[in-house]
Coordinates of C-alpha atoms and ligand atoms in Angstrom, one line a residue:
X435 CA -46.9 152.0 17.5
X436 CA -48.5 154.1 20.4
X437 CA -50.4 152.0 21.9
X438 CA -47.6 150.1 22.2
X439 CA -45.8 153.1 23.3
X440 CA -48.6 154.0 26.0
X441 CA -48.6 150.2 27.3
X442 CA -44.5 150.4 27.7
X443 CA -44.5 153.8 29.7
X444 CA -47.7 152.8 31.7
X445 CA -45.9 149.2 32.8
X446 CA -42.8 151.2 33.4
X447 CA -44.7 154.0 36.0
X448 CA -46.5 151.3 37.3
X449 CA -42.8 149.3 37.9
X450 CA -42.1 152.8 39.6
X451 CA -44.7 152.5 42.1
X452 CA -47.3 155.1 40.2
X453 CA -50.8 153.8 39.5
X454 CA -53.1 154.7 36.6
X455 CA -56.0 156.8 37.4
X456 CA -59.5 156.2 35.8
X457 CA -59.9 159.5 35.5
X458 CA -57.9 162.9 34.8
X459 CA -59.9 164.3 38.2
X460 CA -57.9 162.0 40.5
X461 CA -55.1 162.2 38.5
X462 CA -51.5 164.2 39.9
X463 CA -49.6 163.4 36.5
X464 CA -51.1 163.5 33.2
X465 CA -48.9 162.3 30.1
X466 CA -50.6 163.0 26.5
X467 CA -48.9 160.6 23.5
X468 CA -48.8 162.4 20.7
X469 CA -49.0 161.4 16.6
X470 CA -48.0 163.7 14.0
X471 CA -49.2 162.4 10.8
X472 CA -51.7 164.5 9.9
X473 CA -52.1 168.1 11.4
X474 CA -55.9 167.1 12.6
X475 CA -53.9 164.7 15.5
X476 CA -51.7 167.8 17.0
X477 CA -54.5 170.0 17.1
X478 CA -56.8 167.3 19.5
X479 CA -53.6 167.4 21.6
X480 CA -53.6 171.2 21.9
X481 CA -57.1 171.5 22.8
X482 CA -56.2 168.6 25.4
X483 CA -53.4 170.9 26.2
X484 CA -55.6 174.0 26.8
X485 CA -58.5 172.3 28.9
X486 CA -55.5 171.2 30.9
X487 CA -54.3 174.8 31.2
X488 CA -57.4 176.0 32.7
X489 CA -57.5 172.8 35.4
X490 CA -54.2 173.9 36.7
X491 CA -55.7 177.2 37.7
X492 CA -57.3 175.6 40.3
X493 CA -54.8 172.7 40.7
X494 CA -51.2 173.9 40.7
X495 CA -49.5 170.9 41.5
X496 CA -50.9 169.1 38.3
X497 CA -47.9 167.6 36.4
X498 CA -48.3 167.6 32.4
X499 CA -46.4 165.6 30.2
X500 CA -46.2 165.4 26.5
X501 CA -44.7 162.3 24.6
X502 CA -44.6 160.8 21.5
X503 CA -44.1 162.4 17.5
X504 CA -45.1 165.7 18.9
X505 CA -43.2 166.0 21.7
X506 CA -39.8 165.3 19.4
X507 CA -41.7 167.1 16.4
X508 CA -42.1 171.0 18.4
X509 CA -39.7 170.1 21.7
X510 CA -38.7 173.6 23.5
X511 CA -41.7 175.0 21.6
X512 CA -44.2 173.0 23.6
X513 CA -42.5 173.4 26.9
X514 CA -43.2 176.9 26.4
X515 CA -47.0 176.0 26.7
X516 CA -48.4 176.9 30.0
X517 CA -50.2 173.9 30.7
X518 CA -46.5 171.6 29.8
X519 CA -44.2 170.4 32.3
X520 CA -42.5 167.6 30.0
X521 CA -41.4 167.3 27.2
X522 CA -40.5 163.2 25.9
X523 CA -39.4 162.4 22.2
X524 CA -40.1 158.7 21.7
X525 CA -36.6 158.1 22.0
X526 CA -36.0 159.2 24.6
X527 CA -39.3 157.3 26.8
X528 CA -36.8 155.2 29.1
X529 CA -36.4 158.1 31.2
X530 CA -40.2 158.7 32.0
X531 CA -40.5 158.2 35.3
X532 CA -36.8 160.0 36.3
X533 CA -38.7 162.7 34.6
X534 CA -41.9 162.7 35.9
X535 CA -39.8 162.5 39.6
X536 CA -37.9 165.4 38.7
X537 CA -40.8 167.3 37.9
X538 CA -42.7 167.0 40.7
X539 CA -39.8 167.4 43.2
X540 CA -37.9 170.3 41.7
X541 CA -41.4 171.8 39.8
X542 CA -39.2 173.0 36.8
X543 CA -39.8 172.1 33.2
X544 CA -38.0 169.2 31.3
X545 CA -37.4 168.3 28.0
X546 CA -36.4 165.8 26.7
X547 CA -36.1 164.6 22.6
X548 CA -33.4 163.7 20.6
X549 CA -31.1 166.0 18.8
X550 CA -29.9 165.4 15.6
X551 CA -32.8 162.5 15.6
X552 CA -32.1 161.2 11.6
X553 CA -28.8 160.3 13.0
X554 CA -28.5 156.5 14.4
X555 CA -28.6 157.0 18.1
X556 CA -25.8 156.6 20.3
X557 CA -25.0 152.7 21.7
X558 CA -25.9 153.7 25.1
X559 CA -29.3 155.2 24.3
X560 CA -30.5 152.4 22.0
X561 CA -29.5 150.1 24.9
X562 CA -31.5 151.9 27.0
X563 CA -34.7 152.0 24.3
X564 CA -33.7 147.8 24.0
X565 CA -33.8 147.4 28.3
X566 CA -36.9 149.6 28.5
X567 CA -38.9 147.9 25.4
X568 CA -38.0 144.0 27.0
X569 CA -38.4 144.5 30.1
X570 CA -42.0 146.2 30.1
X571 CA -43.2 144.6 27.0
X572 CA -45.7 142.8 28.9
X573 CA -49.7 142.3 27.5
X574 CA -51.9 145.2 27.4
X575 CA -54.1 144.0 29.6
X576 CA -56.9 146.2 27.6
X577 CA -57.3 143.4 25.1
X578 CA -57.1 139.9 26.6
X579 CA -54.7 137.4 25.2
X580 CA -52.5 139.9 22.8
X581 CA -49.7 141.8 22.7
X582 CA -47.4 144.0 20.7
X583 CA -44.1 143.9 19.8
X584 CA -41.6 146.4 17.8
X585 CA -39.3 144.6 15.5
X586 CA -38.0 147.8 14.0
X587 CA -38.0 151.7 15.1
X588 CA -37.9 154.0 12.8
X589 CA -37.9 154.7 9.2
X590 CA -35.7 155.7 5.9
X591 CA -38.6 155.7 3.0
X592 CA -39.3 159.1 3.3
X593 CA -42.4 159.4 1.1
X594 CA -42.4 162.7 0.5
X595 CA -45.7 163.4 2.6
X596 CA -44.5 161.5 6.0
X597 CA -42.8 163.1 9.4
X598 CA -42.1 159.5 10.5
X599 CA -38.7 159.4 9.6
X600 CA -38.4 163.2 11.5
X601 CA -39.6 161.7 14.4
X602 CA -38.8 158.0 14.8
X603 CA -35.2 158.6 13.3
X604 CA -33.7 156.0 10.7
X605 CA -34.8 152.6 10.6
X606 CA -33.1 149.9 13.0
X607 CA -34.5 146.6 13.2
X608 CA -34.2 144.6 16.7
X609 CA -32.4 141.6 17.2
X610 CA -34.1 138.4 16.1
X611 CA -33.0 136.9 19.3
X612 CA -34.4 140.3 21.8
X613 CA -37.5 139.9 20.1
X614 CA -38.1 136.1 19.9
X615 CA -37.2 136.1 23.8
X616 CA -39.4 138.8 24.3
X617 CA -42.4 136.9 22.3
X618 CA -41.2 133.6 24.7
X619 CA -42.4 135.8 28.0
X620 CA -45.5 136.9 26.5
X621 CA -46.7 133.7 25.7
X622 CA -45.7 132.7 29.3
X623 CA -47.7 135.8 30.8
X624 CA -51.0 133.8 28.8
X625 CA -50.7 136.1 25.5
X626 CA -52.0 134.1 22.2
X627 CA -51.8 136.8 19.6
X628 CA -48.4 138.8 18.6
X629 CA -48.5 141.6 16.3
X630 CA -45.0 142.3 15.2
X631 CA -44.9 146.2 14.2
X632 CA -42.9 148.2 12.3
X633 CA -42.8 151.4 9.6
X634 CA -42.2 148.9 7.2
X635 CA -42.2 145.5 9.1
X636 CA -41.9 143.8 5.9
X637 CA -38.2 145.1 5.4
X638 CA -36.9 143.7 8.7
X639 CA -33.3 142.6 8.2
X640 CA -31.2 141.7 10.7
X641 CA -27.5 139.9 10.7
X642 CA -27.6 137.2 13.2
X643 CA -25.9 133.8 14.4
X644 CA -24.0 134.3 10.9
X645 CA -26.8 134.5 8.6
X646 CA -29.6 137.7 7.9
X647 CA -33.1 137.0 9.6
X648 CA -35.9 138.5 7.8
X649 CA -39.5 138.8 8.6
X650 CA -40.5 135.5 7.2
X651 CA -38.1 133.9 9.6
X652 CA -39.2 136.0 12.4
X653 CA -42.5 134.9 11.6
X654 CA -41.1 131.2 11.6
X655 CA -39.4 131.2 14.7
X656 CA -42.7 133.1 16.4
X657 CA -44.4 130.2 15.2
X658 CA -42.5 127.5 17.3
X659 CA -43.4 129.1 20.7
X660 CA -45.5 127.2 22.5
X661 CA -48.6 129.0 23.8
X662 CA -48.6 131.5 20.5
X663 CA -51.9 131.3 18.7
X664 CA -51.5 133.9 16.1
X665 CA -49.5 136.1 14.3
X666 CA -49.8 139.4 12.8
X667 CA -47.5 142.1 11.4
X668 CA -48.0 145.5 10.3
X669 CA -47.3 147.7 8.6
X670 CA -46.1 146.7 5.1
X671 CA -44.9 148.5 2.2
X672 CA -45.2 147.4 -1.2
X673 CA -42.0 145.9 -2.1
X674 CA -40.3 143.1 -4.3
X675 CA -37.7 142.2 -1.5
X676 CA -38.7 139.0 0.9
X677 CA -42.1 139.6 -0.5
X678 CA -42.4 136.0 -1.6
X679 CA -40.8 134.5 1.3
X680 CA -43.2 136.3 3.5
X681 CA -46.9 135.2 1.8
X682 CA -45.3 131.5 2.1
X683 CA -44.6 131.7 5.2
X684 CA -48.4 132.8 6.0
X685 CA -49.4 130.0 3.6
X686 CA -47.6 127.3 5.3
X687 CA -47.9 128.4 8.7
X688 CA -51.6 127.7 10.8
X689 CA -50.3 130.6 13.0
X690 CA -49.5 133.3 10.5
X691 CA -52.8 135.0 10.1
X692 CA -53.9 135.6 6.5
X693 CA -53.9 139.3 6.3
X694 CA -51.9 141.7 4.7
X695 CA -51.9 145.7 5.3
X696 CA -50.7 146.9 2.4
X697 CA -50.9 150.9 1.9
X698 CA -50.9 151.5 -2.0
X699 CA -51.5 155.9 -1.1
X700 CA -52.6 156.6 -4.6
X701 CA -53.2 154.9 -7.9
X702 CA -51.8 157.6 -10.4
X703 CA -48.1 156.9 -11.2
X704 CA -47.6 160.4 -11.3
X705 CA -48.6 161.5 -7.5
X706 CA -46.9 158.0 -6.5
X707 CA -43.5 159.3 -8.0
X708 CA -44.0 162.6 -6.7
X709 CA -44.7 161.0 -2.9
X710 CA -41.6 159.5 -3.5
X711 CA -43.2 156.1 -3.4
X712 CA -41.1 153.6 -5.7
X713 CA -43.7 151.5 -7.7
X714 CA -45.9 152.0 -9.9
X715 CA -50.2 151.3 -9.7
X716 CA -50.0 148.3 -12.0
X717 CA -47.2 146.8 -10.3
X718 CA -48.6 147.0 -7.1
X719 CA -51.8 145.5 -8.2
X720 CA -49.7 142.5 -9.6
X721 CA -48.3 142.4 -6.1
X722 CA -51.7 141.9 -4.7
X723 CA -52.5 139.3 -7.6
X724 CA -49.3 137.5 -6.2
X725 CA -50.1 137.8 -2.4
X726 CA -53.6 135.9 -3.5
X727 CA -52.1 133.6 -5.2
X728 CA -49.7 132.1 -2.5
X729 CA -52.2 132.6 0.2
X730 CA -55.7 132.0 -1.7
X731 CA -57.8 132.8 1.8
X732 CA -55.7 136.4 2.1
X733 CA -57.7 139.4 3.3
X734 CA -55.6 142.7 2.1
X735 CA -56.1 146.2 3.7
X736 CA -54.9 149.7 2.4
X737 CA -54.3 153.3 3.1
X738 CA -55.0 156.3 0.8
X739 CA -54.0 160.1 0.4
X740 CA -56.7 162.2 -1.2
X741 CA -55.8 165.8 -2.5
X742 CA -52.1 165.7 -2.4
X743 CA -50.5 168.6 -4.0
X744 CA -51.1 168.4 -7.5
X745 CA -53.7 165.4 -7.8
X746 CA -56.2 166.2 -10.9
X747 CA -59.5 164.9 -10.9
X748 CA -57.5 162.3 -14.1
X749 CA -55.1 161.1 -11.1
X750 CA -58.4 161.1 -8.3
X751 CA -60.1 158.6 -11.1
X752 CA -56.7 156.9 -11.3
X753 CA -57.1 155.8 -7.2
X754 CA -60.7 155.4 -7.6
X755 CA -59.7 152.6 -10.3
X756 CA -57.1 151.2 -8.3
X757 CA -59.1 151.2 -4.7
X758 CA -61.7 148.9 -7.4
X759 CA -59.2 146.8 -8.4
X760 CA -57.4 146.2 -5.1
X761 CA -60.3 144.6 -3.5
X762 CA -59.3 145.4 -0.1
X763 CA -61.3 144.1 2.6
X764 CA -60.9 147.9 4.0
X765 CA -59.1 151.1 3.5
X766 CA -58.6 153.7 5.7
X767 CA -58.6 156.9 3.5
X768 CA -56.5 160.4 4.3
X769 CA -57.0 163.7 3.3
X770 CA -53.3 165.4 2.3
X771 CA -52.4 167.2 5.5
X772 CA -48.7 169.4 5.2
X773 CA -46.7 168.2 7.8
X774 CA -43.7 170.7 8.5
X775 CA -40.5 169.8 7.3
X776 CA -41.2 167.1 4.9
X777 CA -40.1 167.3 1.1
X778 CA -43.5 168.0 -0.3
X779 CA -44.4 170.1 2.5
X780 CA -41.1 172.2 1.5
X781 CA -41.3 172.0 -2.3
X782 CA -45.3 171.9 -3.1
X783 CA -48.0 174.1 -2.3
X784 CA -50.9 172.3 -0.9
X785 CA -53.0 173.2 -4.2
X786 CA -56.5 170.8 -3.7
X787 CA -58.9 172.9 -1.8
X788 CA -60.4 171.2 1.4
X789 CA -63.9 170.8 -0.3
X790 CA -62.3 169.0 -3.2
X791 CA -60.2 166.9 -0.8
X792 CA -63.4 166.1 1.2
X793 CA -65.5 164.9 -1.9
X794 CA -62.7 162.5 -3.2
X795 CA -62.3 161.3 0.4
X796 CA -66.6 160.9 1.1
X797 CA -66.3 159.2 -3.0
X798 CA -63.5 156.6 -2.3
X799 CA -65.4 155.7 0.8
X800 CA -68.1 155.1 -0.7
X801 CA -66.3 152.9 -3.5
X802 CA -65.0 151.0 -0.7
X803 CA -67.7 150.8 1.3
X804 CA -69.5 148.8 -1.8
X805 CA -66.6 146.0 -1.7
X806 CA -66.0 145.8 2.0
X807 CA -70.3 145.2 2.0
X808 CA -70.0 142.6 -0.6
X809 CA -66.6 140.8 0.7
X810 CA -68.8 140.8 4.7
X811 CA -71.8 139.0 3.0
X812 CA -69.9 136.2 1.7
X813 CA -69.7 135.0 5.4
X814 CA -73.2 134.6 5.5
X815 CA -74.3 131.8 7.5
X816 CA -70.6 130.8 7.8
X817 CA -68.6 129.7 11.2
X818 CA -65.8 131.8 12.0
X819 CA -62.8 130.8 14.6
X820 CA -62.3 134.4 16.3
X821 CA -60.3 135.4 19.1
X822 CA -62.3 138.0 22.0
X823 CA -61.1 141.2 22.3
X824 CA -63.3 142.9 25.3
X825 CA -66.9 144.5 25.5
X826 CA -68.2 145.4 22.8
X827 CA -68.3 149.4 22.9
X828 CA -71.2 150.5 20.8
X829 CA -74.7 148.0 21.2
X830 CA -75.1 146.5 17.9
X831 CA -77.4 143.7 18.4
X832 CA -80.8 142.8 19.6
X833 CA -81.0 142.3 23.2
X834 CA -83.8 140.0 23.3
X835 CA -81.3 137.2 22.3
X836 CA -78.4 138.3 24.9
X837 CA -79.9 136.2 27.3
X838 CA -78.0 138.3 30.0
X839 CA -74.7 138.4 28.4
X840 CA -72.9 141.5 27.2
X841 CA -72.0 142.5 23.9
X842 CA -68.3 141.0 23.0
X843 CA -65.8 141.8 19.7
X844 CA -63.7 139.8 18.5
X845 CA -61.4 139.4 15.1
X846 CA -60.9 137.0 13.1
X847 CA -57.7 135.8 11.7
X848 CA -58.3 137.8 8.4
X849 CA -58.3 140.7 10.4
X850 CA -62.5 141.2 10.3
X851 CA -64.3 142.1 13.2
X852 CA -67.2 140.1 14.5
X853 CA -69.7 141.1 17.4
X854 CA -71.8 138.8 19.7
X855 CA -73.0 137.8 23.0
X856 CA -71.4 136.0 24.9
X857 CA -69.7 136.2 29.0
X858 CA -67.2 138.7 29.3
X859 CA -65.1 135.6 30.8
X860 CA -64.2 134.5 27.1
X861 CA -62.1 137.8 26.2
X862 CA -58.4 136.6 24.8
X863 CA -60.3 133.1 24.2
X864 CA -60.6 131.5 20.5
X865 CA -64.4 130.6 19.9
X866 CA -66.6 129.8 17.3
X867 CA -69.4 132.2 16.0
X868 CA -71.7 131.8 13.4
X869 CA -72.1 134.8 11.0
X870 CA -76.4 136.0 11.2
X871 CA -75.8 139.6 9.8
X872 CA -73.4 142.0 8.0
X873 CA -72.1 145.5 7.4
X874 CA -69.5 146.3 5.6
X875 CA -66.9 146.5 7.9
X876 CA -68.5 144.3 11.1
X877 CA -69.8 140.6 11.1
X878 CA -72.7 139.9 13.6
X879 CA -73.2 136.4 14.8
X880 CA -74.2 133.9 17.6
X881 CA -71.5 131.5 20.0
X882 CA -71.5 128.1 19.0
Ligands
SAH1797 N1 -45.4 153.2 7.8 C1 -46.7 153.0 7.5 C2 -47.7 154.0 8.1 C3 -47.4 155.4 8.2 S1 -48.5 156.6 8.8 C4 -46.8 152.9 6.0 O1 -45.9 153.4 5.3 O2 -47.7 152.4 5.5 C5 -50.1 155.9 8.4 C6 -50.8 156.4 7.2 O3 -51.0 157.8 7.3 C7 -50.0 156.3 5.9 O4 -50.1 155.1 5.3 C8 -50.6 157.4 5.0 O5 -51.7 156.9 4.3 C9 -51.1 158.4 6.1 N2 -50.3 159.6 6.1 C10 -49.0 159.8 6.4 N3 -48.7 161.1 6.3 C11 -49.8 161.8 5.9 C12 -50.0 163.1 5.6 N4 -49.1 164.1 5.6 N5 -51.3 163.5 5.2 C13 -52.2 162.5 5.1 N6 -52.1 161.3 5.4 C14 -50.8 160.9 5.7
SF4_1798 FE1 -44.0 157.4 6.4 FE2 -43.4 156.2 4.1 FE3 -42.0 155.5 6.2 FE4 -44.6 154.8 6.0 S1 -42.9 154.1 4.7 S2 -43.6 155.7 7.8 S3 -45.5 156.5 4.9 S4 -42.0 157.5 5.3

């Protein structure tokens, strides 16, 4: 959601006449977009935030702004820091570049978040948030060939652990016809991949042309584009509703890539009531179960909380079982951090000592690390279809067989990431590798 956020307010500077700057050095406006999940996130930006004061010591006229979950999270509280000049609740990101003008012209501080931000916003501001989204929702021209694109804002689950709601507001879901156009100019601009993205994408629901659109015909009327390659959505919560609809839709449909991100948090019934979260472990395994069975070649992903206020070593076994049963091809694993103003922040001590949250998170990695190794070596010696992302950042392979190509990474439609050599030329291309190596969470393999 903020990389989406970041490619929106960059196209919309750069429709302002601004240009991005390689680096902060030759910079005159620096903007900073900010997540609040997990307490780890706001202090990176406030170390950001203090090298930054020291730079304007020396350069007054350096404009700072702050955007994103942050910026709507602390508002007047940030402007007060010395290095801040604005201050932009997502909400409110339409009026980036008025702001940035204002600040450089008049040199005072601006904020800018929403008040009242769990009430649905006004009709002129969520026309404004519609205007800026289409108009700039052009490729991120980081990663050839895809694209982005909201379907919902927002969100009303309220897990007991999450500031989303806080600072997205209530859930809204776009119309079926704003996005589908939208998806229409993408695939005009060259962009093969669409990742639809919302809180809980899964849940879109909108009244259209007299009957309700959900995901599954989003996904089917994504599908008919021409140009479109693949299509992705994240994220998903585990839930009965359209649940069906949706794994048939990836079944039937060559386009719908066959991967599912589907956060489970914990595997004891007990933390999962008390995060507010309304299933149960052994439902949500069956869930999984069903998601295989409609679409046999699925690959599934998950998130997990470690250490949230309360969780015994029984209920840390209970997720350790689950994480073994789930068979997720990976799992990106969180340590409990208090967010301010959420339910369990307000009603539960954070009991689990950091040590104890480290060893369950360093164990379940470790767990997972064993299946994601196993599920990887199955595509030994296999030939993948993958679309190219870019250079490869980190060297992985031997160089003797680059034969003067770079390292590229690339994806495949299961969401698994494969590096090779290969000319830079074929980022946001489809090509065929053939898998030589593994590692549990990359795929190594040679162009054919
Ligand atoms: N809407 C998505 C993602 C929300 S944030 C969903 O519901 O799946 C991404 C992940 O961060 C969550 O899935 C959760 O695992 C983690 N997370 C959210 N709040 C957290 C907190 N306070 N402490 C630790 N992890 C948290
Ligand atoms: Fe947060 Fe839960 Fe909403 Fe996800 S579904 S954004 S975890 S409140």
């Amino acid at each position: 959601m903020n990389k989406l956020d970041t490619a929106l307010v960059t196209s919309a500077l750069q429709e302002a006449g601004f240009s991005l700057s390689e680096s902060i050095k030759e910079a005159g406006i620096v903007l900073i977009n900010t997540c609040s999940v997990r307490e780890h996130a706001e202090q990176r930006v406030l170390s950001h935030l203090g090298h930054l004061k020291h730079m304007k010591k020396s350069r007054p006229d350096l404009v700072v702004g702050v955007i994103g979950c942050m910026a709507q999270r602390l508002g007047d509280k940030l402007l007060e820091h010395e290095a801040v000049n604005i201050v932009c609740g997502p909400a409110e990101i339409p009026q980036i570049s008025e702001l940035i003008a204002k600040a450089v012209q008049d040199r005072q501080k601006t904020l800018a978040v929403t008040e009242k931000i769990r009430r649905k916003g006004s009709q002129q501001q969520r026309r404004a948030l519609e205007k800026f989204e289409s108009a700039y929702g052009i490729e991120d021209e980081r990663i050839g060939g895809q694209a982005f694109v909201r379907v919902m804002r927002g969100c009303n689950n309220f897990c007991s652990y999450c500031v989303v709601p806080y600072v997205r507001g209530p859930e809204v879901s776009r119309s079926p016809e704003a996005i589908i156009e939208q998806i229409r100019k993408l695939a005009d601009h060259g962009v093969k991949q669409i990742t639809l993205l919302g809180q809980t994408v899964n849940s879109y629901k909108c009244k259209h042309g007299g009957r309700t659109w959900c995901l599954a015909d989003l996904l089917e009327a994504a599908g008919d584009i021409a140009g479109i390659e693949w299509l992705r959505f994240v994220t998903s919560y585990p839930s009965e509703e359209f649940f069906d609809q949706i794994m048939q839709v990836m079944a039937g449909s060559p386009k719908v890539c066959e991967y599912l991100h589907i956060p489970a948090q914990s595997g004891s019934d007990r933390i999962l009531s008390a995060m507010n979260r309304n299933y149960a472990s052994r439902w949500y395994l069956e869930l999984l179960n069903r998601a295989r069975e409609i679409v046999p070649g699925i690959s599934i992903a998950g998130d997990l909380i470690v250490g949230f206020p309360g969780e015994t070593e029984e209920d840390f076994q209970a997720t350790v079982n689950l994480l073994e049963k789930a068979r997720y091809k990976n799992a990106f694993i969180f340590k409990y951090s208090p967010r301010p103003g959420t339910t369990s922040d307000r009603r539960l001590e954070d009991t689990v000592p950091g040590e104890i949250k480290q060893r369950r998170n360093v164990e379940l990695l470790a767990v997972q690390e064993k299946i994601s190794d196993e599920l990887s070596r199955q595509f030994l010696g296999e030939q993948v279809q993958v679309l190219v992302e870019g250079l490869s950042k980190k060297p992985h392979l031997d160089s003797a067989e680059a034969h003067g190509n770079p390292q590229l990474v690339s994806r495949t439609a299961t969401d698994y990431i494969v590096v090779f050599n290969g000319p830079e030329s074929l980022a946001g291309q489809f090509v065929k590798v053939k898998i030589v190596k593994t590692s549990p969470l990359t795929l190594f393999g040679r162009l054919v």
